[in-house]
XYZ file of C-alpha atoms in Angstrom:
543
model
C 90.725 119.902 79.239
C 93.192 117.413 79.297
C 96.629 118.497 78.705
C 98.720 115.651 76.859
C 102.257 117.079 77.608
C 101.417 116.618 81.410
C 101.328 112.841 83.827
C 97.714 111.614 84.097
C 96.818 108.942 86.549
C 93.889 107.421 88.289
C 93.506 106.638 90.449
C 92.135 104.082 92.381
C 89.592 103.961 96.230
C 88.575 100.863 93.786
C 85.454 98.490 92.664
C 84.301 96.415 90.375
C 82.057 94.785 89.129
C 81.739 91.623 86.844
C 79.177 91.517 84.061
C 75.403 92.075 84.430
C 75.225 87.900 83.789
C 77.060 86.915 86.781
C 79.705 83.909 86.908
C 78.950 80.179 85.627
C 80.173 77.760 87.862
C 82.721 75.656 86.385
C 86.574 75.035 87.720
C 89.511 77.315 85.890
C 91.835 74.354 87.621
C 92.454 76.775 90.536
C 89.721 75.870 92.692
C 90.163 74.235 96.325
C 88.902 74.660 99.826
C 90.196 72.422 101.684
C 88.753 71.377 104.765
C 89.110 75.102 105.933
C 85.369 77.298 106.703
C 84.598 79.373 104.624
C 84.021 83.426 105.975
C 80.921 85.431 104.574
C 81.237 89.650 105.485
C 79.699 92.443 103.949
C 79.593 93.801 100.869
C 78.118 95.979 98.379
C 77.463 95.575 93.780
C 80.349 97.059 92.345
C 80.102 99.384 89.761
C 82.441 98.244 87.035
C 83.262 95.153 84.758
C 86.419 93.625 87.452
C 89.425 94.404 84.654
C 91.879 95.551 86.886
C 92.789 98.515 85.187
C 89.120 99.923 85.158
C 87.738 99.250 88.388
C 88.603 102.965 90.017
C 86.138 101.978 93.304
C 86.997 100.030 97.316
C 84.282 97.256 97.070
C 85.759 95.647 93.693
C 89.225 96.782 94.956
C 88.963 94.418 97.329
C 87.769 91.420 95.337
C 90.813 92.822 93.656
C 92.717 92.236 96.753
C 92.470 88.606 96.905
C 92.835 87.673 93.378
C 95.386 89.131 91.680
C 99.287 90.018 92.784
C 101.629 92.623 91.006
C 105.130 92.798 91.275
C 104.717 95.328 94.703
C 102.370 94.203 97.241
C 101.899 96.625 100.354
C 102.655 95.504 103.661
C 99.471 94.798 105.833
C 100.152 96.521 108.709
C 103.273 99.738 107.862
C 101.988 99.426 104.265
C 105.731 99.520 102.868
C 105.590 98.658 99.188
C 107.203 95.618 99.079
C 108.356 93.869 95.621
C 106.746 90.546 95.643
C 106.519 89.070 91.695
C 109.644 91.521 91.503
C 112.742 90.394 91.428
C 114.419 93.231 91.247
C 113.317 96.859 90.037
C 116.468 98.576 88.863
C 117.168 102.260 87.572
C 120.050 104.455 87.971
C 118.169 107.684 86.597
C 113.932 107.088 87.719
C 112.952 107.656 83.941
C 114.669 104.113 81.887
C 113.803 101.065 84.368
C 114.206 97.337 83.896
C 112.192 95.092 85.724
C 113.055 91.438 86.582
C 110.074 89.105 87.172
C 110.848 86.240 90.148
C 109.830 82.662 88.616
C 107.676 79.885 89.784
C 104.254 82.532 89.322
C 101.329 81.031 87.709
C 97.561 81.584 86.934
C 95.036 79.854 88.472
C 94.550 78.004 84.659
C 97.596 76.817 85.274
C 99.398 79.384 82.358
C 102.937 80.759 83.611
C 103.491 85.168 84.748
C 105.554 86.168 82.938
C 107.161 90.388 81.569
C 104.373 89.747 78.525
C 101.708 89.406 81.399
C 102.160 92.754 83.114
C 103.159 94.410 79.520
C 99.552 93.568 78.017
C 97.996 93.951 80.932
C 99.011 97.519 80.277
C 98.832 97.964 76.676
C 95.685 96.934 76.797
C 94.849 99.308 80.631
C 95.989 102.195 78.551
C 94.284 102.094 74.927
C 91.543 104.166 74.179
C 89.551 101.868 72.867
C 89.482 99.839 75.622
C 87.934 102.924 77.791
C 89.379 101.747 80.856
C 88.750 103.524 83.971
C 92.383 104.353 85.644
C 94.044 104.282 81.538
C 95.373 107.091 83.092
C 98.057 105.255 85.529
C 99.657 104.568 82.877
C 100.185 108.399 81.088
C 103.720 109.051 82.848
C 104.835 105.565 80.351
C 106.551 106.845 77.221
C 103.760 106.472 74.198
C 100.745 106.555 76.351
C 100.070 109.787 74.340
C 100.013 107.297 70.926
C 97.506 105.321 72.308
C 95.632 107.006 74.831
C 95.762 110.237 71.961
C 92.979 113.530 72.907
C 91.820 113.183 69.897
C 90.485 110.855 67.513
C 91.769 107.868 67.194
C 95.236 105.478 68.365
C 98.154 106.203 66.154
C 99.449 102.929 67.764
C 98.553 99.665 69.651
C 101.302 99.264 72.057
C 102.899 102.357 74.185
C 106.653 102.743 73.165
C 108.242 103.449 77.185
C 107.276 99.012 77.012
C 109.435 96.630 76.074
C 110.072 92.726 76.851
C 113.308 91.932 77.625
C 112.600 87.875 77.999
C 110.251 86.084 79.939
C 111.237 87.560 82.854
C 112.828 91.186 81.857
C 110.627 93.646 80.474
C 111.836 97.819 80.321
C 109.336 100.786 80.938
C 110.590 104.536 80.169
C 108.243 107.107 81.499
C 108.284 110.743 80.048
C 109.635 112.658 83.469
C 111.600 111.321 86.230
C 109.209 109.945 89.299
C 112.315 108.413 91.850
C 108.930 106.666 93.004
C 107.171 105.304 90.730
C 108.010 101.535 91.706
C 105.747 102.220 94.870
C 102.999 102.154 92.779
C 103.588 98.905 91.333
C 101.433 97.215 94.477
C 98.023 98.880 92.979
C 95.755 96.764 90.982
C 95.890 98.509 87.739
C 99.308 97.354 87.309
C 98.199 93.569 87.577
C 99.421 91.082 84.983
C 96.386 89.690 83.008
C 96.747 85.437 81.359
C 96.163 85.599 77.362
C 92.805 84.122 78.537
C 91.743 87.442 79.189
C 92.449 88.189 75.553
C 91.426 85.494 73.934
C 88.598 84.924 74.978
C 86.718 88.128 76.858
C 83.944 87.973 77.309
C 83.968 84.808 79.126
C 87.800 85.957 81.498
C 85.083 89.245 82.545
C 82.270 86.630 82.917
C 85.580 84.721 85.838
C 87.991 86.506 86.092
C 91.298 84.408 86.164
C 93.551 85.393 88.619
C 97.225 85.083 90.429
C 96.145 85.979 93.781
C 94.860 82.948 96.704
C 92.115 83.386 96.010
C 89.259 81.954 92.377
C 85.959 83.772 91.841
C 83.890 80.414 91.677
C 80.019 83.136 91.141
C 78.969 85.891 91.392
C 75.491 86.944 91.490
C 74.515 90.325 90.726
C 72.795 92.294 94.136
C 73.587 88.757 96.315
C 76.508 87.436 96.374
C 80.217 86.600 95.566
C 81.965 83.284 96.223
C 85.692 83.704 96.442
C 87.333 79.993 97.285
C 90.581 79.446 98.454
C 93.440 78.645 95.139
C 94.989 75.694 96.646
C 97.720 76.261 94.534
C 98.920 79.923 94.911
C 102.406 80.418 95.348
C 102.823 83.030 96.768
C 103.652 82.222 100.688
C 100.933 84.600 101.870
C 98.262 81.536 101.367
C 94.679 82.330 102.395
C 94.113 80.687 105.944
C 90.252 79.648 105.362
C 88.521 77.841 102.590
C 87.351 80.671 101.111
C 85.076 84.130 101.853
C 80.989 84.377 100.618
C 81.061 88.151 99.653
C 77.360 89.117 100.554
C 75.886 92.372 99.323
C 73.935 94.931 101.757
C 71.525 97.793 100.481
C 71.487 98.970 104.161
C 74.912 97.935 106.392
C 72.145 98.694 109.423
C 71.105 95.594 108.405
C 74.405 94.137 108.173
C 75.143 94.487 111.503
C 72.228 93.416 112.514
C 72.925 89.939 111.131
C 76.392 90.268 112.560
C 75.279 90.177 116.108
C 73.024 87.869 115.537
C 75.453 85.239 114.450
C 74.484 85.413 110.589
C 77.617 86.931 108.998
C 80.871 86.914 109.958
C 82.733 90.033 108.698
C 81.206 94.129 109.212
C 84.283 96.391 107.382
C 81.860 99.416 107.993
C 80.574 99.497 111.320
C 76.604 102.043 110.676
C 77.784 105.635 112.649
C 74.272 105.044 113.916
C 75.745 101.554 115.900
C 78.349 102.854 116.743
C 77.285 103.553 120.637
C 76.229 100.010 120.472
C 79.180 98.004 119.198
C 81.769 97.962 122.011
C 78.628 96.402 124.349
C 77.940 93.586 120.901
C 80.551 93.048 119.501
C 83.929 94.306 122.814
C 87.299 93.336 121.994
C 85.327 91.447 117.744
C 85.015 95.490 117.326
C 88.014 97.115 115.561
C 88.834 100.732 115.684
C 92.499 102.445 113.510
C 93.709 104.749 111.433
C 93.622 103.595 107.707
C 94.591 106.158 104.367
C 90.969 107.871 103.634
C 89.641 111.440 104.040
C 86.032 112.584 103.370
C 85.440 115.050 101.104
C 82.905 117.660 99.351
C 83.627 118.234 95.754
C 82.120 120.327 93.682
C 80.892 120.257 89.872
C 83.447 123.510 88.450
C 82.005 121.320 84.990
C 78.365 123.840 85.982
C 78.898 127.097 85.609
C 77.018 127.957 88.814
C 80.133 126.791 90.709
C 82.853 127.917 89.206
C 82.700 131.528 88.758
C 85.122 133.728 89.503
C 85.920 134.815 93.521
C 84.005 131.705 93.916
C 87.045 130.155 96.513
C 85.032 132.842 99.122
C 82.448 131.164 98.742
C 83.573 127.660 99.063
C 86.654 128.499 102.008
C 83.282 130.069 103.911
C 81.330 127.199 103.776
C 84.115 125.050 104.771
C 84.275 127.539 107.600
C 80.723 126.976 108.091
C 81.069 122.989 109.010
C 82.215 122.517 113.001
C 83.947 118.575 112.375
C 85.113 118.836 116.120
C 81.472 118.942 117.227
C 80.580 116.236 113.935
C 82.438 113.614 114.199
C 82.383 113.303 118.471
C 78.479 113.421 118.444
C 77.806 111.241 114.983
C 81.228 109.579 114.148
C 82.428 108.510 117.928
C 85.552 109.929 117.687
C 86.395 107.476 114.750
C 87.394 109.843 112.780
C 89.838 113.199 112.805
C 88.911 116.960 111.436
C 91.483 117.199 108.825
C 93.994 119.844 108.734
C 94.702 118.716 104.579
C 93.875 116.693 102.038
C 96.090 114.002 102.929
C 96.608 111.390 105.392
C 97.296 111.145 109.040
C 99.031 107.902 108.156
C 101.707 109.130 105.503
C 103.198 111.136 109.340
C 104.986 113.946 108.489
C 107.908 112.927 107.206
C 105.245 111.350 104.318
C 104.096 115.345 103.819
C 100.749 114.938 106.036
C 100.651 118.339 107.954
C 98.686 119.068 111.549
C 98.677 123.075 110.244
C 98.188 123.538 106.246
C 94.758 124.107 105.577
C 94.790 126.427 108.711
C 91.700 129.003 109.470
C 89.921 127.522 106.542
C 89.626 125.024 108.240
C 88.493 125.825 111.667
C 85.005 126.683 112.413
C 84.000 130.169 112.224
C 80.683 131.632 111.831
C 80.472 135.161 111.717
C 83.215 134.729 108.850
C 82.286 131.701 107.165
C 78.334 134.009 106.875
C 80.949 137.171 105.359
C 82.916 134.851 103.049
C 79.988 132.735 101.323
C 78.745 136.787 100.609
C 81.521 137.575 99.223
C 81.673 135.204 97.168
C 78.840 135.583 95.149
C 75.809 133.445 97.747
C 75.010 129.753 97.236
C 74.060 129.577 94.253
C 70.398 129.346 93.202
C 70.005 130.104 97.780
C 70.117 126.874 98.676
C 73.114 124.327 97.631
C 72.298 120.025 97.421
C 74.704 117.562 99.289
C 74.077 114.272 97.244
C 75.674 111.022 98.792
C 74.572 107.402 98.407
C 71.931 106.177 101.108
C 72.716 102.649 100.836
C 75.512 102.249 103.160
C 78.364 105.252 105.146
C 75.286 105.907 107.368
C 76.136 108.788 104.848
C 72.764 111.062 105.886
C 73.841 111.440 110.081
C 77.060 113.108 108.108
C 75.267 115.289 106.020
C 72.179 116.428 108.093
C 74.736 117.580 109.872
C 76.857 119.196 108.114
C 73.849 120.906 106.480
C 72.719 122.096 109.854
C 76.713 123.255 111.037
C 75.709 125.368 107.686
C 72.248 126.732 107.660
C 73.283 127.893 111.556
C 76.412 129.560 110.648
C 74.842 131.223 108.034
C 71.626 132.212 109.594
C 69.657 130.520 106.690
C 67.831 127.133 106.780
C 67.445 126.245 103.237
C 70.624 126.870 102.615
C 72.184 123.710 102.561
C 70.050 120.365 102.066
C 71.055 116.984 101.081
C 70.534 114.903 98.135
C 69.992 110.456 98.595
C 70.509 109.745 95.240
C 69.689 104.850 96.607
C 72.890 103.671 95.400
C 76.131 103.236 95.333
C 76.566 102.234 91.508
C 73.873 104.728 90.942
C 75.824 107.500 92.951
C 79.100 107.025 91.023
C 77.337 106.697 87.778
C 75.676 110.582 87.741
C 79.674 111.197 89.239
C 81.364 110.656 85.619
C 78.209 111.287 84.337
C 79.018 114.864 85.109
C 75.500 115.164 86.743
C 76.150 115.958 90.530
C 73.792 119.649 91.245
C 75.575 120.435 93.914
C 78.630 119.518 96.014
C 78.818 115.534 96.374
C 80.230 113.546 99.168
C 83.986 112.065 97.814
C 86.212 109.762 100.118
C 89.263 108.409 99.116
C 91.433 105.698 99.712
C 95.255 105.671 99.175
C 95.894 103.446 96.869
C 99.364 103.370 98.034
C 101.199 105.513 100.598
C 102.462 108.260 98.641
C 101.403 112.716 99.169
C 101.084 112.402 95.431
C 98.203 109.765 96.363
C 95.994 111.855 97.601
C 96.203 114.997 95.147
C 97.553 113.827 91.675
C 94.449 111.007 91.001
C 91.833 113.653 92.243
C 92.670 116.921 92.022
C 95.344 117.257 88.817
C 93.990 118.338 85.364
C 92.108 115.723 83.540
C 92.890 112.944 85.887
C 89.904 110.215 85.796
C 89.080 110.121 90.268
C 89.395 114.293 89.153
C 85.308 113.529 89.788
C 84.287 117.784 88.979
C 87.041 118.807 86.456
C 89.515 120.917 88.854
C 91.702 122.851 87.613
C 94.589 125.557 87.952
C 97.781 125.021 86.340
C 99.854 126.242 88.819
C 98.599 123.528 90.761
C 99.517 121.163 87.968
C 102.886 122.424 87.175
C 104.019 122.041 90.963
C 102.550 118.464 91.024
C 105.216 118.065 87.991
C 107.485 119.067 89.535
C 107.034 116.668 92.938
C 106.830 113.893 90.445
C 110.287 114.941 88.883
C 112.802 115.432 91.943
C 114.685 112.675 93.360
C 115.442 113.922 96.793
C 112.255 112.670 98.752
C 112.244 115.468 101.155
C 112.382 117.859 98.712
C 109.909 115.985 96.447
C 107.300 116.021 99.900
C 107.167 119.865 99.921
C 106.943 120.653 95.967
C 103.526 118.366 96.420
C 102.149 120.339 99.655
C 103.030 123.276 97.755
C 100.577 122.192 95.292
C 98.447 121.363 97.942
C 98.764 125.136 99.233
C 96.767 126.118 95.537
C 94.371 123.615 96.197
C 93.732 124.922 99.834
C 94.121 129.076 98.397
C 90.752 128.180 95.870
C 89.538 125.439 98.234
C 88.808 123.921 95.132
C 87.338 119.913 97.505
C 86.563 121.080 101.470
C 88.114 118.367 103.168
C 85.471 117.184 106.211
C 88.068 114.318 108.473
C 89.910 111.389 108.616
C 88.332 108.363 108.564
C 89.089 105.144 110.513
C 89.021 101.612 109.742
C 85.826 100.341 111.373
C 85.306 96.406 111.219
C 82.875 93.767 114.041
C 83.396 90.536 113.452
C 81.541 87.002 115.016
C 82.743 84.900 117.428
C 82.606 82.308 114.702
C 86.335 83.775 113.284
C 90.028 84.790 114.482
C 92.743 86.779 113.070
C 91.018 89.562 111.061
C 93.040 93.016 111.102
C 92.340 95.661 108.754
C 95.798 96.697 106.492
C 96.302 100.498 106.591
C 93.969 101.191 103.496
C 90.834 99.599 105.718
C 90.245 96.951 103.411
C 89.506 93.762 106.013
C 93.149 90.986 105.362
C 90.729 88.264 104.467
C 93.432 85.684 103.971
C 94.736 86.126 107.468
C 91.206 84.286 108.811
C 90.580 81.835 109.804
C 87.048 79.793 110.141
C 87.149 78.756 114.912
C-alpha cells in the first residue's frame, strides 16, 4: 500500500517502554540530584523500548522529553521551534541543508555530542532491519528507499542524503523541497545517540543514556520509573528539582485520589468523573488550557466490511449522529471543544486551523444522519463496536455517550456499543496488528505545531501512525505539493485542500479538541503544561 516515491512521515503522539526486564541500578556518570526534592507524577507503562525512533505514543514521550535534547526545542509556552543543539541550519533551496552542531554538549556518560551522533541515530532509525516504528520520519531524506525498501532486504546501510562533514557539521539532502523541515527537528525521533547505543545496544535499552536534564536511575515495569537530575547537563533549562518518579497507574481515578490525599504530587490527566470536583479539591492548583490534541474515531479500512464503495456516506452519517456540544459540556465540563476540522485551534487560522472546514458533517443532525447511514449501506453487521483502552483517560464515559447519541439518532438501541480493552499497551498492540473489530478511539498529540503534523502522519498512505490504513491518492498528491511549497500561506492552503479530501471521505470522524489538564499538590510549585499538554518537568520546584 505504500508508494515508494512518496514522502512518508511517522509521527508521534509519543510513548515508550524500557526492556521488560526493567532497569538496573548503577551510575552512568550522570546521576546527582543535589538537595532538591523529588517530584512524584502519574504515568502509564508504554508499549515499546525507549529508542527515540521507536517511540510514537504519549507516555514514553514524556520520558524522552526529560532525557533527550535535539537540534530544535519547542518553546514550552508558544511551541515555537527554536535552535538548541543546532548552531545553524542553512539552506538556499529548501532541499539541501547544512547543519552545524553547538560545542559543549555531551551525553550523560561523558561522550561528546557530534554531527556523527545525529547521522548515526537517523540512519539507525531509518534502516528496515531495525524495525523502528518511526522510521518513516526519515522518509523525506534521499536514500531512504535504499535502507527501507518496500520489499526485500535493505540495499544500503546508510542514507545517501546524510553526510558528516566534520565533528560539528553534517549535510542533509531531501527528495523534494520542504521549507518547514527544520521545524520538525525538535521531534524525539531526531534525537542524537551516543556510541554506547551501538556498541552495547541491550545494555542501553535496559538503561538509556541521553543528553537531557535527567537520567534514568531505575524502572520496574508496572510500578514506577525513577529519573534523577543530571548535574552535568550543559543546557540552560536545568532541572529545578532533584528528580521525577513516574508512578504507574492503571486507573487515573486512583491517581487523582492519591493526589487529593497528598500521596502524589502531579496528575497530568484529570479524569472526566472528577471534573465536577476538581475546582473544590484543588482550587488554583488545577490547570485547564488549550493543547495541540484532537480526539477522533478511526476506521479499520483494512477490514473489507468497513471499506466498501459508498461507505463515505455511512461514515459521514455516523459523524452527524454525534452530539458533540452535549457530550463536551456534560461529560467533559467544557475541557473539550467540539471539532470543526482535523487539526487544532492552537495552530491559529494562519497555521491551518479552520472553524468551518468540516461544516455540516460535524454538526448534529439526527434526521440527516439516519438517511446517510442507510444510503451508505448501514452499519456492517448491524452493530458498531467502538474500541478503547479502559485503564486511563476516562474513555468509557465518552464512548458510552457517543454510542447513546448514535443510537438515539438512528432509532436503534443496538447500533453502537463500547468495546473496552484492558490496558493502553494491549489496545495499541491490537491497533498495530490491525485487529480492530470496528471504529476505535484515536487521540493525536501534535509533535510540532504545523498543520502537516495533523494530516500526513495519520492519513497519508503507508504513514506509520495511519492506524486505520486510510488511503487516497488525491490526498497524498496534495500533501506532497504542500510540502514542496516554499510559501507558508500557500502550503497551508494546499494542506487544507488535502483536508477537504479527507472530509469528503470522512476518513476519520473528528470529535473534539482536548485541553491539557493537570492537578498538583501544595508540595510543588512552578507546574505548567506545554502546548503538547506534557508537564514541563524540569521547571517544577519542590517547596
